[in-house]
Coordinates of C-alpha atoms and ligand atoms in Angstrom, one line a residue:
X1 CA 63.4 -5.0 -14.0
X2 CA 63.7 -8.5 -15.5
X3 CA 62.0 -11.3 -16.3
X4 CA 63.7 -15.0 -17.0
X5 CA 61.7 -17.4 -18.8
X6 CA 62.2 -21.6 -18.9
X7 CA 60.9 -23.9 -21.0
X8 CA 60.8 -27.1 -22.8
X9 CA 62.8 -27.7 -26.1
X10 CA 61.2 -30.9 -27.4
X11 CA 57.8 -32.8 -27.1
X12 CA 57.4 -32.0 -23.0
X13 CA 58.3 -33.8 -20.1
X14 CA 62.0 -32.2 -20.5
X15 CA 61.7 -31.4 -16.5
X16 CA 60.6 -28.3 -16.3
X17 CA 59.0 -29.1 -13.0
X18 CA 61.9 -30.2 -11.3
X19 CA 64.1 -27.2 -12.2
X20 CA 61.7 -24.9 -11.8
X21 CA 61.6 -25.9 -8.0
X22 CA 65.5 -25.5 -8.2
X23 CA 65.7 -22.1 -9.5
X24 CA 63.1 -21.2 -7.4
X25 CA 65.2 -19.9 -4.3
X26 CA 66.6 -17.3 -6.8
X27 CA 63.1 -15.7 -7.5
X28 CA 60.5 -13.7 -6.1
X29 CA 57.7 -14.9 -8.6
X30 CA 57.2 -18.1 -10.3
X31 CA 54.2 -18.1 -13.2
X32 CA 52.8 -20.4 -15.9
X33 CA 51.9 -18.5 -18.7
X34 CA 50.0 -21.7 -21.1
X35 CA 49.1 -24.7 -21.5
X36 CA 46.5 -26.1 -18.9
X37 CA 46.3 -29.4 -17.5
X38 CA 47.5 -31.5 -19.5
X39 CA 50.9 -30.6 -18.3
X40 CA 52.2 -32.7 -16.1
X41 CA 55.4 -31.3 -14.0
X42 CA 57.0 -33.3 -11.6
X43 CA 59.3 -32.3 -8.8
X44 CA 60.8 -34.5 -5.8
X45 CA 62.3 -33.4 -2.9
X46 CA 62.7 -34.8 1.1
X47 CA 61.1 -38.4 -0.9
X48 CA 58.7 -37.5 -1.7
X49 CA 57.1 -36.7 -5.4
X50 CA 54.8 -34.4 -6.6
X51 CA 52.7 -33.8 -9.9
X52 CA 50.7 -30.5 -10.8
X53 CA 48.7 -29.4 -13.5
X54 CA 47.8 -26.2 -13.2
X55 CA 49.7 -25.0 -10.0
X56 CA 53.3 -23.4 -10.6
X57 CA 56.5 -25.9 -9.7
X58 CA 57.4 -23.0 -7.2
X59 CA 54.5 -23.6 -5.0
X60 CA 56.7 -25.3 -2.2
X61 CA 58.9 -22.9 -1.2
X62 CA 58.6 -20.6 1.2
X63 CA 58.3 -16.9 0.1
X64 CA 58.0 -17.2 -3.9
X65 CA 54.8 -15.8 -5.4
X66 CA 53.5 -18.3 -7.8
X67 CA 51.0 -16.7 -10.9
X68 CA 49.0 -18.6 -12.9
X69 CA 49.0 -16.3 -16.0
X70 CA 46.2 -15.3 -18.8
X71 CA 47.4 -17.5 -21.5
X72 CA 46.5 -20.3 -19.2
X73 CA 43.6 -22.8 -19.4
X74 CA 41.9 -24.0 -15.8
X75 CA 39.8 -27.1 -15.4
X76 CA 38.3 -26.2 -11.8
X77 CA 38.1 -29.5 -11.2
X78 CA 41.2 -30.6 -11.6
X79 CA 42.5 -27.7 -9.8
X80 CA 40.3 -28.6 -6.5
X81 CA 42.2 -31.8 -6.8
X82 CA 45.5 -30.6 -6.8
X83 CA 44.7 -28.1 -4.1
X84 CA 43.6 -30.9 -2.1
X85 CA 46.2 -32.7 -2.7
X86 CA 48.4 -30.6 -1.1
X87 CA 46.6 -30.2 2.2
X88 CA 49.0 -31.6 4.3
X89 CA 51.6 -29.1 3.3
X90 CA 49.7 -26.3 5.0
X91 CA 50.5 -23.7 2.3
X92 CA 49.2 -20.5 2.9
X93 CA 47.7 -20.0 -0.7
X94 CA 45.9 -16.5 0.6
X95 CA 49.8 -14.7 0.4
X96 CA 51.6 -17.5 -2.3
X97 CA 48.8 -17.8 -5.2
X98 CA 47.3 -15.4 -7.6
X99 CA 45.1 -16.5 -10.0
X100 CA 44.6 -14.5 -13.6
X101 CA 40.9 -12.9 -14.2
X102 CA 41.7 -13.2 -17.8
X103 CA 43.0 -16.9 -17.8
X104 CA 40.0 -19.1 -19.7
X105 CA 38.2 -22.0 -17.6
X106 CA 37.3 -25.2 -19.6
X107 CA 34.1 -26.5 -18.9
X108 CA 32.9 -29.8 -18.3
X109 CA 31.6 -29.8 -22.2
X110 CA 35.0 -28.9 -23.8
X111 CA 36.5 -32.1 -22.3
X112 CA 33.8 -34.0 -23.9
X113 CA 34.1 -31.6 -27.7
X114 CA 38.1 -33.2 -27.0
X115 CA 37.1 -36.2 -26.5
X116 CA 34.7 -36.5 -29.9
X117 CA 36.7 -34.9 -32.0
X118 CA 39.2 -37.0 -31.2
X119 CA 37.3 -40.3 -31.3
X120 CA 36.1 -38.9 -34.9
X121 CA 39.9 -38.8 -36.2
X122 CA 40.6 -42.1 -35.9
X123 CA 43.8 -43.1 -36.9
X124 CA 44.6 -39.3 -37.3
X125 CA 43.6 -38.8 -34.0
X126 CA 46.5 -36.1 -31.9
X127 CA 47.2 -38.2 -29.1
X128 CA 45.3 -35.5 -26.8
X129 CA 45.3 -35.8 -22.8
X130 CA 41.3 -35.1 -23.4
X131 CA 41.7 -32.2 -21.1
X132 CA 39.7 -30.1 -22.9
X133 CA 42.3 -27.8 -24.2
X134 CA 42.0 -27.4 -28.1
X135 CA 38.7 -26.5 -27.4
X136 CA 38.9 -24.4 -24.8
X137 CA 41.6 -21.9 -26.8
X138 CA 39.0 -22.9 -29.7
X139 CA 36.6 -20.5 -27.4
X140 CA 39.0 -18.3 -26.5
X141 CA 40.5 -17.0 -30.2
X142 CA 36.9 -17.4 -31.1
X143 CA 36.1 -14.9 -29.0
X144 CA 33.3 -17.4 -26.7
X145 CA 35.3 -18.5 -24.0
X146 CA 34.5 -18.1 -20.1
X147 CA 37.4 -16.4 -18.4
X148 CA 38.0 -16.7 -14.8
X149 CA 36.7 -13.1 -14.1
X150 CA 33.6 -14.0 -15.6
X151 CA 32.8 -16.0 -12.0
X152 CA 33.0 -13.0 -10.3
X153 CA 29.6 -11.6 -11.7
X154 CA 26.1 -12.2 -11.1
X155 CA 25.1 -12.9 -14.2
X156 CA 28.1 -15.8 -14.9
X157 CA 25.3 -18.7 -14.9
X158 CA 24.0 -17.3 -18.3
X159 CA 27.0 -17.2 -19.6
X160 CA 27.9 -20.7 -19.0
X161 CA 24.5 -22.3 -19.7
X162 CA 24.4 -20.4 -23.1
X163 CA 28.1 -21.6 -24.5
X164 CA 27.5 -24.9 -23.1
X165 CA 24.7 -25.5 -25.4
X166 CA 26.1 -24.4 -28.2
X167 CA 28.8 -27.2 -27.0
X168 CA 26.0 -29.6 -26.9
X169 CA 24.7 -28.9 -30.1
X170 CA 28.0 -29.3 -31.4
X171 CA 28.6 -32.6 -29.9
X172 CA 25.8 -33.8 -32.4
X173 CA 27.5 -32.7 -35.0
X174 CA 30.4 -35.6 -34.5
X175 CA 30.8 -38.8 -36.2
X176 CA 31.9 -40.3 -33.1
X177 CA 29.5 -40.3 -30.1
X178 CA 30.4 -39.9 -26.3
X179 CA 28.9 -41.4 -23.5
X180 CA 28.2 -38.5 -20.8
X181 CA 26.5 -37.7 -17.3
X182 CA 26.0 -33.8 -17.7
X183 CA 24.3 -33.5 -14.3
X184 CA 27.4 -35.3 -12.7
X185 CA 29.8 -33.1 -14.3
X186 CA 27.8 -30.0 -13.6
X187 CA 27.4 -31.1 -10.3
X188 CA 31.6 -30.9 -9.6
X189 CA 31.9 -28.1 -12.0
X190 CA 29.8 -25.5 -9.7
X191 CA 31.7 -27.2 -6.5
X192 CA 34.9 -26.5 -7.9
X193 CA 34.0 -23.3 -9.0
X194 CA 32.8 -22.3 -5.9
X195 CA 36.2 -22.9 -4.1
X196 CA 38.1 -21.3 -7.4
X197 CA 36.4 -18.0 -5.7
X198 CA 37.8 -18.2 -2.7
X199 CA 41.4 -17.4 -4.3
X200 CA 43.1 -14.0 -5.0
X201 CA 41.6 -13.8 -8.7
X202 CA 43.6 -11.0 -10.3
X203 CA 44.9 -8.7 -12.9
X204 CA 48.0 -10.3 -12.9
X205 CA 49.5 -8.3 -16.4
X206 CA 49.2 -5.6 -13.6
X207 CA 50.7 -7.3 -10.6
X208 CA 53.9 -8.4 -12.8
X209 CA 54.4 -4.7 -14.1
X210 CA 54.4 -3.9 -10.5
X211 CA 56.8 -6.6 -9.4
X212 CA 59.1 -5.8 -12.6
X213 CA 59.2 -2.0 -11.2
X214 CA 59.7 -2.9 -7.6
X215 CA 63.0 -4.8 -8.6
X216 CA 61.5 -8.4 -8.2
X217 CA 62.6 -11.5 -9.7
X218 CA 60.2 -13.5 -11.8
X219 CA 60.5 -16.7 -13.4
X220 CA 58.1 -17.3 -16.3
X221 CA 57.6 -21.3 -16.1
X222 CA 56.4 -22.9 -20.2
X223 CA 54.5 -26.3 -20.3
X224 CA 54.5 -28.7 -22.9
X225 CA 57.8 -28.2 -25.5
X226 CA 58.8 -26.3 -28.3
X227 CA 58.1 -28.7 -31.1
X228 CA 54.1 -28.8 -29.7
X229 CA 53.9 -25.0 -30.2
X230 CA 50.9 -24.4 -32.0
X231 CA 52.6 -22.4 -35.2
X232 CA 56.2 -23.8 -34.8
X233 CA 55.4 -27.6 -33.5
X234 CA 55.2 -30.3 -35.4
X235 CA 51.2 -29.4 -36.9
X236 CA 48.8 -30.6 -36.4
X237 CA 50.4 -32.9 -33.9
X238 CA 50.7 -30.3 -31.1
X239 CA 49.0 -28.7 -28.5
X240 CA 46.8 -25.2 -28.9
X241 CA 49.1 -22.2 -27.2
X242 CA 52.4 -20.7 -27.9
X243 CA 54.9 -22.9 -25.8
X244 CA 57.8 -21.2 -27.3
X245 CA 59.5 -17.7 -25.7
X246 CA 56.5 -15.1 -27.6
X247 CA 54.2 -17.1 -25.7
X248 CA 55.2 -15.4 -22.0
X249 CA 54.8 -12.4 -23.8
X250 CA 51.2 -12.8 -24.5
X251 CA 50.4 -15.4 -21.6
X252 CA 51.7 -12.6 -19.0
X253 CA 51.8 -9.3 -20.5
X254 CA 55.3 -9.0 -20.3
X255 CA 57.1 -7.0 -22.7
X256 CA 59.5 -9.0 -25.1
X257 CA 62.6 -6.8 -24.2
X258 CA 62.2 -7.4 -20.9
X259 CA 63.1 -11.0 -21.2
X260 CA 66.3 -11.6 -20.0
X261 CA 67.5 -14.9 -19.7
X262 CA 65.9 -18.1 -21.5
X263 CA 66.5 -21.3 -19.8
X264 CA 66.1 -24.2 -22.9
X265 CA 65.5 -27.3 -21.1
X266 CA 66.2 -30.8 -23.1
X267 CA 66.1 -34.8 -22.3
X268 CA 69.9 -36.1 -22.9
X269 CA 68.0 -38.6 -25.6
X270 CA 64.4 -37.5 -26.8
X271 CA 60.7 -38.3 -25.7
X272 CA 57.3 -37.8 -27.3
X273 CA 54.2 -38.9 -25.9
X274 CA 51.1 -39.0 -28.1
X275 CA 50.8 -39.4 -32.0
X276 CA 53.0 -37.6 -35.0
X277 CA 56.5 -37.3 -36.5
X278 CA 59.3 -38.1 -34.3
X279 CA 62.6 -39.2 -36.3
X280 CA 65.2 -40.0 -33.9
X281 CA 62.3 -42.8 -32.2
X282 CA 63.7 -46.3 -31.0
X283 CA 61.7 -49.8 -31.7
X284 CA 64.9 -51.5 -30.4
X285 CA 66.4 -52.4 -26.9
X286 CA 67.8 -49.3 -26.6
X287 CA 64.7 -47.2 -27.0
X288 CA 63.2 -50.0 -24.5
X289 CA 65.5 -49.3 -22.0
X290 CA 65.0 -45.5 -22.2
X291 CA 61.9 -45.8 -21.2
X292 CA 62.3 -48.4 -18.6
X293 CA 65.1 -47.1 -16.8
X294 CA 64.2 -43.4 -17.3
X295 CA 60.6 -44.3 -16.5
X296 CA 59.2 -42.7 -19.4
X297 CA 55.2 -42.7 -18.5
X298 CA 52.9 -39.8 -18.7
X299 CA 52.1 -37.3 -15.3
X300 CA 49.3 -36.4 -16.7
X301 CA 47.5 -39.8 -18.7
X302 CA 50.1 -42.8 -17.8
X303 CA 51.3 -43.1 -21.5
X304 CA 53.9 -44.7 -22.3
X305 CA 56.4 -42.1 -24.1
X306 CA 57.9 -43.0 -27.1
X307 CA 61.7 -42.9 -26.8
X308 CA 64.8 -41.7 -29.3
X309 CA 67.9 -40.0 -29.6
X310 CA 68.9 -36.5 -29.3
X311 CA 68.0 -35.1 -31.8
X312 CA 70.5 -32.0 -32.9
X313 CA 68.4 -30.7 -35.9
X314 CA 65.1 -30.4 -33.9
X315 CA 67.3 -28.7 -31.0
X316 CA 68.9 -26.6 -32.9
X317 CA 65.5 -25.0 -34.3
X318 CA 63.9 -24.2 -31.0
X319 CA 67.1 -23.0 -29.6
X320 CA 66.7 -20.3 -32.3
X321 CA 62.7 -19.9 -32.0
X322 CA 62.9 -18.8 -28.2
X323 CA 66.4 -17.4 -28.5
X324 CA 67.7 -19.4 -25.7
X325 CA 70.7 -18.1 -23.9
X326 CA 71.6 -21.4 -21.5
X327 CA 70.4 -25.1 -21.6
X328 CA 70.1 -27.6 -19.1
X329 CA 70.4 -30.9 -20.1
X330 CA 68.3 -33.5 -18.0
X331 CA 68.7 -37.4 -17.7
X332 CA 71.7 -38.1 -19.2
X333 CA 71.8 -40.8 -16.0
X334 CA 69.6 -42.7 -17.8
X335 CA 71.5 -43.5 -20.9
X336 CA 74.9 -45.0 -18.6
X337 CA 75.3 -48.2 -19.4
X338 CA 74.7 -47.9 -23.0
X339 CA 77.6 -49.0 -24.8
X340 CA 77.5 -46.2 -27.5
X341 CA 75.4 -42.7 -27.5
X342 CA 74.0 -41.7 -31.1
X343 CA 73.4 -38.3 -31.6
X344 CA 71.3 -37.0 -35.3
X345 CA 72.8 -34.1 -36.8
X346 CA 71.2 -34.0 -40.1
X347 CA 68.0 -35.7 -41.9
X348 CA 68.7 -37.2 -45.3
X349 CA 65.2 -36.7 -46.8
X350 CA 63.3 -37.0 -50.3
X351 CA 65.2 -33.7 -51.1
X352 CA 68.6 -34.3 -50.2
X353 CA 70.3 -33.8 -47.3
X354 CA 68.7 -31.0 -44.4
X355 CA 69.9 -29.6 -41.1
X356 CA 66.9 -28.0 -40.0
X357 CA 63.1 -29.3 -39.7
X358 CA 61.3 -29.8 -43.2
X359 CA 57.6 -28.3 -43.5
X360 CA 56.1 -31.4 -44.0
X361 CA 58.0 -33.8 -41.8
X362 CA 55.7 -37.2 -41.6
X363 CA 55.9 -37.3 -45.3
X364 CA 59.4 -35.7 -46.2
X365 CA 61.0 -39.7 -46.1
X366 CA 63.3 -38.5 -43.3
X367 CA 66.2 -40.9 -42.2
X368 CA 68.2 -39.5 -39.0
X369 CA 72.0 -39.2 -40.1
X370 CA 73.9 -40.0 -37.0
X371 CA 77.2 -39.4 -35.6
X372 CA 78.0 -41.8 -32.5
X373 CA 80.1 -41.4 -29.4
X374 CA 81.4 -43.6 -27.0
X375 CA 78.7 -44.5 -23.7
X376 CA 79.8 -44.8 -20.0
X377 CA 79.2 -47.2 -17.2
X378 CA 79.7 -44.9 -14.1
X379 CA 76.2 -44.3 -12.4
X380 CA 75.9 -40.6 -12.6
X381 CA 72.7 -40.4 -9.8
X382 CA 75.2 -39.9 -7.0
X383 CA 77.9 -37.8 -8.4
X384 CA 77.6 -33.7 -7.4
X385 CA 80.1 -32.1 -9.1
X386 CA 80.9 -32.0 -12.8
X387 CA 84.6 -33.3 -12.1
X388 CA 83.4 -36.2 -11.0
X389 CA 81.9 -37.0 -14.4
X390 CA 83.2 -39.8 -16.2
X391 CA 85.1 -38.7 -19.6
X392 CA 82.4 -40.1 -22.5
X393 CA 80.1 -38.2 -20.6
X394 CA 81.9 -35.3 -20.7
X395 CA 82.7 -35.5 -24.1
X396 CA 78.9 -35.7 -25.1
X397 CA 77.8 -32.7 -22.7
X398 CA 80.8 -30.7 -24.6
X399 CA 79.9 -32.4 -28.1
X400 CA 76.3 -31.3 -27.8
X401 CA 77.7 -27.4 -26.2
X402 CA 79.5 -27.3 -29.5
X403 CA 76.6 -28.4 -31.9
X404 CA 74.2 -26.2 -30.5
X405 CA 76.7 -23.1 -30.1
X406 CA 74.8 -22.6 -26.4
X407 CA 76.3 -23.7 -23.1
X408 CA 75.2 -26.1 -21.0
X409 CA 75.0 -24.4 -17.3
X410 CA 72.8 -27.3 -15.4
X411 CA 73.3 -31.1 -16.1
X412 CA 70.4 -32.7 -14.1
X413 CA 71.7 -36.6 -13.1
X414 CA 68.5 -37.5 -11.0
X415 CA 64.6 -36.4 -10.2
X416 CA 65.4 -35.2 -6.8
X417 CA 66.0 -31.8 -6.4
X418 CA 69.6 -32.4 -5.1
X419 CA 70.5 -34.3 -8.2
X420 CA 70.9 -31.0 -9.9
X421 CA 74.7 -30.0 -10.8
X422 CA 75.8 -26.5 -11.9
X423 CA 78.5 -26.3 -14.6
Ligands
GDP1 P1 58.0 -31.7 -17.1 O1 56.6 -31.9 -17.7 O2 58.9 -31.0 -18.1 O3 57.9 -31.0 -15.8 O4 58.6 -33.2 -16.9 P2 57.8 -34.4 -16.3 O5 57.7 -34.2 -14.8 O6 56.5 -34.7 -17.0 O7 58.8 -35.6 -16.7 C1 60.1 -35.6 -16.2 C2 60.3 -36.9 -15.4 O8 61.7 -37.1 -15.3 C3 59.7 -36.8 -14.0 O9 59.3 -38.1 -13.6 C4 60.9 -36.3 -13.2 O10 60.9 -36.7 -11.8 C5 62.1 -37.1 -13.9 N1 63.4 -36.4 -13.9 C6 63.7 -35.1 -14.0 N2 65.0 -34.9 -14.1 C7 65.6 -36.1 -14.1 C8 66.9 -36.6 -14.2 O11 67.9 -35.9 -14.3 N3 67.1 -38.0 -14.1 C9 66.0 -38.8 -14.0 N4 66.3 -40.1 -14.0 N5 64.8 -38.4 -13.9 C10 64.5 -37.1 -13.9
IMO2 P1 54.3 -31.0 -20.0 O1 54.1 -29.6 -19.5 C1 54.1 -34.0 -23.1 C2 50.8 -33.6 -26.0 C3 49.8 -34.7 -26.0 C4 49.4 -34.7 -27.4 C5 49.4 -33.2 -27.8 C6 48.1 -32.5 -27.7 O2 54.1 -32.0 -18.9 O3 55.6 -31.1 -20.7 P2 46.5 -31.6 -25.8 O4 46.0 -32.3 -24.5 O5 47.3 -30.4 -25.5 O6 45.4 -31.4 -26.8 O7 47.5 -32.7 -26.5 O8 50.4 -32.6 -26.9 N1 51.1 -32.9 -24.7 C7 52.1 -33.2 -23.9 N2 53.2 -34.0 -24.1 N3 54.1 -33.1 -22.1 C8 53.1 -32.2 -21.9 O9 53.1 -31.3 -21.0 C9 52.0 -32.3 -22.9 N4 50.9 -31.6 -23.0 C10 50.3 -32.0 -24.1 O10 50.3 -35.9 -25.6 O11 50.3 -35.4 -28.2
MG3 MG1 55.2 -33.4 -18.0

């Protein structure tokens, strides 16, 4: 009768994707309860790599139930194309997908609201995937939005022609104009939507409380990362739902005390793609090579991420937001090589020194303070047990257990699903 819960502790792209398809074997039912698609979670296994969006990481495997929950955002369209693109795995989606009635679609018109209001920020603009989402959860708390139900009834046509012209009229409203083919879009809209109706659509608060009662195991899967959480991220440079532990709560109907375990998942250096505050980021070789060797682009738009050192004060802060009870620290084989590891453990600001996150952080003058181990040479991506681990990287895996007062139980040294070590 519990439920364990995973997600990402920084800016996203921690690899959630890839544990999630570890952990996987160990659960009945695997589901996404925010965020939309502008995840981006990749998992490898057999060579071969996947992406999804919208789609659960625990869609491979054999018997798990994956859910995609009601705090979740669907772009039919994009979720056509991810179902197409796995065709050749013969997945029988009929007995390993439910789908929420009461998850909210985005519609062709809230890509392009995205898209405007970003164009109109300029230089303020969030670094969006232009997915749609902000508006989309715009709809939702505004009590407007479209929810996936909503397809099931006759008169679903009205609905959607009536809130996409409000969208339109809004669109005029904009400083910045967009260049757009409505016909086009609507064209691919009512095709996807069509084959969205061919899936088990369902109340899926319902189905959980039933799984939780029959004894089953469920995995609730986060996108994005702590510090994008729309009331504890860095504002307004985040996304629009509640990526931290509350938010499987609300985006499955899941009763917070019957959480069990919270996986914390964290990058052995930090990432951020998109614009805001990030003070552990690198303009020097070393920050280069994160990227390079730890192939630091986007799933989802391509981006370059920007790329920094851990970052202990930032950690520390979402560790205590979603009351995580293990970590898992991925990566770290892409920092060997590096002659010394820094790690921040304070900010020295405009008011003194801080250890934890400032209100205002782009304008509170914050310097990292840094404390600096010893790097290793050893590669790491072959190694499969912890005692084969060179020392300096074992002293930094048991430095950063000691700073964050949480053990480390999974120390990912690779993106294939073997590269996964249990401590
Ligand atoms: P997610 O959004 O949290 O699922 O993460 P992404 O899939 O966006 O980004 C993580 C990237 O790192 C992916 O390309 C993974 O294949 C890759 N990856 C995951 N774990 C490791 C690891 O331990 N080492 C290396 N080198 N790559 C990893
Ligand atoms: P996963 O699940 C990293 C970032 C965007 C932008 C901000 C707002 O793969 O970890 P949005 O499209 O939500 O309006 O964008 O949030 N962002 C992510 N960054 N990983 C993600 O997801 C992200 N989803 C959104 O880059 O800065
Ligand atoms: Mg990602």
């Amino acid at each position: 009768m519990s439920v364990d819960l995973l997600l990402g502790l920084q800016w996203g792209d921690e690899g959630k994707g890839k544990i999630v398809d570890v952990l996987t074997s160990s659960y009945d039912v695997i589901a996404r309860f925010q965020g939309g698609p502008n995840a981006g979670h990749t998992l490898e296994f057999d060579g071969i790599k996947h992406v999804l969006h919208t789609i659960p990481s625990g869609i491979f495997h054999p018997k798990a139930i994956n859910l995609i929950g009601n705090g979740v955002v669907i772009d039919p369209v994009i979720f056509k194309k991810e179902i197409k693109n796995l065709e050749p795995y013969n997945l029988d989606f009929s007995k390993k997908l439910l789908i929420s009635k009461k998850a909210h679609l985005i519609l062709p018109t809230h890509r392009l609201l995205d898209a405007a209001s970003e164009a109109s920020k300029g230089k303020a603009k969030i670094g969006s995937t232009l997915k749609g989402i902000g508006p989309t959860y715009m709809d939702k708390t505004g009590r407007n939005g479209i929810r996936v139900g909503d397809i099931l009834a006759t008169n679903w046509e009205e609905k959607y022609q009536s809130l996409t012209q409000k969208h339109l009229d809004m669109l005029k409203g904009y400083e910045a104009s967009v260049e757009y083919d409505l016909k086009a879009l609507e064209d691919e809209f009512f095709l996807s939507i069509a084959e969205l109706r061919k899936f088990e659509l369902v109340d899926s608060e319902q189905y959980l409380f039933e799984a939780q009662k029959a004894g089953k195991k469920i995995l609730a899967e986060g996108a994005q990362g702590s510090l994008l959480d729309i009331d504890f991220g860095t504002y307004p440079f985040v996304t629009s739902s509640t990526t931290t532990a509350a938010g499987a709560c609300t985006g499955l109907g899941v009763a917070p005390n019957k959480i069990k375990k919270v996986f914390g998942i964290f990058k052995a250096y930090t990432t951020r793609v998109g614009s805001g505050p990030f003070p552990t980021e690198l303009f020097d070789d070393y920050g280069e090579t994160m990227g390079r060797v730890g192939n630091e682009f986007g799933a989802t738009t391509g981006r370059s991420r920007r790329c920094g050192w851990i970052d202990i004060v930032a950690l520390r802060y979402t560790i205590h937001i979603n009351g995580v009870t293990q970590l898992m620290m991925m990566k770290g084989d892409v920092l060997s090589g590096f002659n010394k590891i820094k790690i921040c453990t304070a900010y020295q600001t405009n008011d003194g020194k801080m250890d934890y996150l400032p209100y205002d952080i782009a304008n509170s003058g914050i310097k990292p303070i840094y404390e600096e181990l010893p790097g290793w040479k050893e590669d790491l991506t072959k190694m499969t047990d912890v005692s084969e681990f060179p020392e300096n990287f074992k002293n930094y895996i048991n430095y950063l257990e000691k700073v964050l007062e949480t053990p480390i139980k999974i120390v990912s040294v690779g993106p294939d699903r073997k590269q996964t070590i249990y401590r």
